[in-house]
């Protein structure tokens, strides 16, 4: 029954979006993390989404999968703070490369997409219930 | 069984299966609204329904290796033309997909209601009350 596949597809969408929300939360929580080396600074994590076609290339439906989580490779923010306990020998500390504004926009987009998937699931659930009760 | 009831039940049963398939495709579009490079897809309901009606009287598959003539074949899947392209090549516009999904659900329920009516009429005739 195709309607069951809708639940799978929407479920995969919700799973992918919740992973995205997780990375956003992790990025925002570490936005002000400091390190004494450029390599040790926290780097923003971003999930990579990929459409997985069902039944080969001609498949009608496609669920979403998070294939990997990559780190943003922009340089971490360097600041001169000689009094900071984490400062290196030149007196610099390294902040994460998280862009909070970007992350907030990401968060809103992810939560809206999550809600869309829930709506689809709810509608399909009602259709299934009505189909089951056919003839009553 | 009167043939009009049989026909009515048949056409709406087929319509339900095509509607369910379309719901699956639209749900895929909604789920992939943030997937880079994903192209939104849809089917032409009228075209698929008429091909399915032929398939009912057509070939039957008795083995998993057989190719079914029923079902939504890949050739009938069409790509939606976006009104606004996004930079990552994704053509899903969630407001359009949601509207289509809602419309599909309402039409599914309409088919269900027609089926229900046919079945009730049949039951009435059988009981002869």
CSV table of N, CA and C in Angstrom, one decimal, chain A residues 70-131:
chain,number,residue,atom,x,y,z
A,70,UNK,N,29.8,17.3,7.4
A,70,UNK,CA,31.1,17.9,7.1
A,70,UNK,C,31.4,19.2,8.1
A,71,UNK,N,32.6,19.6,8.1
A,71,UNK,CA,32.9,20.7,8.9
A,71,UNK,C,33.2,21.9,8.0
A,72,UNK,N,32.8,23.1,8.4
A,72,UNK,CA,33.0,24.2,7.6
A,72,UNK,C,34.5,24.6,7.7
A,73,UNK,N,35.1,24.9,6.6
A,73,UNK,CA,36.6,25.1,6.6
A,73,UNK,C,37.0,26.5,6.6
A,74,UNK,N,36.1,27.4,7.0
A,74,UNK,CA,36.6,28.8,7.1
A,74,UNK,C,37.5,28.9,8.3
A,75,UNK,N,38.4,29.9,8.3
A,75,UNK,CA,39.4,30.1,9.4
A,75,UNK,C,38.7,30.5,10.7
A,76,UNK,N,39.1,29.9,11.8
A,76,UNK,CA,38.5,30.3,13.1
A,76,UNK,C,38.9,31.8,13.4
A,77,UNK,N,38.0,32.4,14.2
A,77,UNK,CA,38.2,33.8,14.5
A,77,UNK,C,39.4,33.9,15.5
A,78,UNK,N,40.4,34.8,15.2
A,78,UNK,CA,41.6,34.9,16.1
A,78,UNK,C,41.5,36.2,16.8
A,79,UNK,N,41.7,36.2,18.1
A,79,UNK,CA,41.6,37.5,18.8
A,79,UNK,C,42.8,37.6,19.8
A,80,UNK,N,43.3,38.8,19.9
A,80,UNK,CA,44.4,39.1,20.8
A,80,UNK,C,43.9,39.3,22.2
A,81,UNK,N,44.2,38.4,23.1
A,81,UNK,CA,43.7,38.5,24.5
A,81,UNK,C,44.8,37.9,25.4
A,82,UNK,N,45.9,38.6,25.6
A,82,UNK,CA,47.0,38.1,26.4
A,82,UNK,C,46.7,37.6,27.8
A,83,UNK,N,45.7,38.3,28.4
A,83,UNK,CA,45.3,37.9,29.8
A,83,UNK,C,44.5,36.7,29.9
A,84,UNK,N,44.0,36.1,28.7
A,84,UNK,CA,43.2,34.9,28.8
A,84,UNK,C,44.0,33.7,29.1
A,85,UNK,N,43.5,32.8,30.0
A,85,UNK,CA,44.3,31.7,30.4
A,85,UNK,C,44.6,30.7,29.3
A,86,UNK,N,43.8,30.7,28.2
A,86,UNK,CA,44.0,29.8,27.0
A,86,UNK,C,44.9,30.4,26.0
A,87,UNK,N,45.4,31.7,26.2
A,87,UNK,CA,46.1,32.4,25.1
A,87,UNK,C,47.4,31.6,24.8
A,88,UNK,N,47.8,31.6,23.5
A,88,UNK,CA,49.0,31.0,23.1
A,88,UNK,C,50.2,31.9,23.4
A,89,UNK,N,51.4,31.6,22.9
A,89,UNK,CA,52.6,32.4,23.3
A,89,UNK,C,52.6,33.8,22.7
A,90,UNK,N,51.8,33.9,21.6
A,90,UNK,CA,51.7,35.3,21.0
A,90,UNK,C,50.6,36.1,21.6
A,91,UNK,N,49.8,35.4,22.5
A,91,UNK,CA,48.7,36.2,23.2
A,91,UNK,C,47.4,36.1,22.5
A,92,UNK,N,47.3,35.1,21.6
A,92,UNK,CA,46.0,35.0,20.8
A,92,UNK,C,45.2,33.8,21.3
A,93,UNK,N,43.9,34.0,21.2
A,93,UNK,CA,43.0,32.8,21.4
A,93,UNK,C,42.2,32.7,20.1
A,94,UNK,N,41.6,31.4,19.9
A,94,UNK,CA,40.9,31.1,18.7
A,94,UNK,C,39.5,30.8,19.0
A,95,UNK,N,38.6,31.5,18.4
A,95,UNK,CA,37.1,31.2,18.6
A,95,UNK,C,36.7,30.3,17.5
A,96,UNK,N,35.5,29.7,17.6
A,96,UNK,CA,35.0,28.8,16.6
A,96,UNK,C,34.6,29.6,15.3
A,97,UNK,N,34.4,28.9,14.2
A,97,UNK,CA,34.0,29.6,13.0
A,97,UNK,C,32.5,29.6,12.8
A,98,UNK,N,31.7,29.5,13.9
A,98,UNK,CA,30.3,29.4,13.7
A,98,UNK,C,29.7,30.8,13.5
A,99,UNK,N,28.9,30.9,12.5
A,99,UNK,CA,28.2,32.1,12.2
A,99,UNK,C,26.8,32.0,12.8
A,100,UNK,N,26.5,32.7,13.9
A,100,UNK,CA,25.2,32.5,14.6
A,100,UNK,C,24.0,32.8,13.7
A,101,UNK,N,24.1,33.9,12.9
A,101,UNK,CA,23.0,34.3,12.1
A,101,UNK,C,22.6,33.2,11.1
A,102,UNK,N,23.7,32.7,10.5
A,102,UNK,CA,23.5,31.6,9.5
A,102,UNK,C,22.8,30.4,10.2
A,103,UNK,N,23.3,30.1,11.4
A,103,UNK,CA,22.7,28.9,12.2
A,103,UNK,C,21.3,29.2,12.5
A,104,UNK,N,20.9,30.4,12.9
A,104,UNK,CA,19.5,30.6,13.3
A,104,UNK,C,18.6,30.5,12.1
A,105,UNK,N,19.1,31.0,10.9
A,105,UNK,CA,18.3,30.8,9.7
A,105,UNK,C,18.1,29.3,9.3
A,106,UNK,N,19.2,28.6,9.5
A,106,UNK,CA,19.2,27.1,9.3
A,106,UNK,C,18.2,26.5,10.2
A,107,UNK,N,18.2,26.9,11.5
A,107,UNK,CA,17.3,26.3,12.5
A,107,UNK,C,15.8,26.5,12.1
A,108,UNK,N,15.5,27.8,11.6
A,108,UNK,CA,14.1,28.1,11.3
A,108,UNK,C,13.7,27.2,10.0
A,109,UNK,N,14.6,27.1,9.1
A,109,UNK,CA,14.3,26.3,7.9
A,109,UNK,C,14.1,24.9,8.2
A,110,UNK,N,15.0,24.3,9.1
A,110,UNK,CA,14.9,22.9,9.5
A,110,UNK,C,13.5,22.7,10.2
A,111,UNK,N,13.2,23.6,11.1
A,111,UNK,CA,12.0,23.3,11.9
A,111,UNK,C,10.7,23.4,11.0
A,112,UNK,N,10.7,24.4,10.1
A,112,UNK,CA,9.6,24.4,9.1
A,112,UNK,C,9.5,23.2,8.3
A,113,UNK,N,10.6,22.7,7.8
A,113,UNK,CA,10.6,21.5,7.0
A,113,UNK,C,10.1,20.3,7.8
A,114,UNK,N,10.5,20.2,9.1
A,114,UNK,CA,10.1,19.2,10.0
A,114,UNK,C,8.5,19.2,10.1
A,115,UNK,N,8.0,20.4,10.3
A,115,UNK,CA,6.6,20.6,10.4
A,115,UNK,C,5.8,20.2,9.2
A,116,UNK,N,6.4,20.5,8.0
A,116,UNK,CA,5.8,20.1,6.7
A,116,UNK,C,5.6,18.6,6.7
A,117,UNK,N,6.7,17.9,7.1
A,117,UNK,CA,6.6,16.4,7.1
A,117,UNK,C,5.6,15.9,8.0
A,118,UNK,N,5.5,16.5,9.2
A,118,UNK,CA,4.5,16.1,10.1
A,118,UNK,C,3.1,16.2,9.6
A,119,UNK,N,2.8,17.4,8.9
A,119,UNK,CA,1.5,17.6,8.3
A,119,UNK,C,1.2,16.5,7.3
A,120,UNK,N,2.2,16.2,6.4
A,120,UNK,CA,2.0,15.2,5.4
A,120,UNK,C,1.6,13.8,6.1
A,121,UNK,N,2.3,13.5,7.2
A,121,UNK,CA,2.1,12.3,7.9
A,121,UNK,C,0.7,12.2,8.5
A,122,UNK,N,0.3,13.4,9.1
A,122,UNK,CA,-1.0,13.4,9.7
A,122,UNK,C,-2.1,13.2,8.7
A,123,UNK,N,-2.0,13.9,7.6
A,123,UNK,CA,-3.0,13.8,6.5
A,123,UNK,C,-3.1,12.4,6.0
A,124,UNK,N,-2.0,11.7,5.8
A,124,UNK,CA,-2.0,10.4,5.3
A,124,UNK,C,-2.6,9.4,6.4
A,125,UNK,N,-2.3,9.7,7.6
A,125,UNK,CA,-2.8,8.9,8.7
A,125,UNK,C,-4.4,8.9,8.7
A,126,UNK,N,-4.9,10.1,8.5
A,126,UNK,CA,-6.4,10.2,8.4
A,126,UNK,C,-6.9,9.5,7.2
A,127,UNK,N,-6.2,9.6,6.1
A,127,UNK,CA,-6.7,8.9,4.9
A,127,UNK,C,-6.7,7.4,5.1
A,128,UNK,N,-5.7,6.9,5.8
A,128,UNK,CA,-5.6,5.5,6.0
A,128,UNK,C,-6.7,5.0,6.9
A,129,UNK,N,-7.0,5.8,8.0
A,129,UNK,CA,-8.1,5.5,8.9
A,129,UNK,C,-9.4,5.4,8.1
A,130,UNK,N,-9.6,6.4,7.3
A,130,UNK,CA,-10.9,6.4,6.5
A,130,UNK,C,-11.0,5.2,5.6
A,131,UNK,N,-9.8,4.8,5.0
A,131,UNK,CA,-9.8,3.7,4.1
A,131,UNK,C,-10.1,2.4,4.8
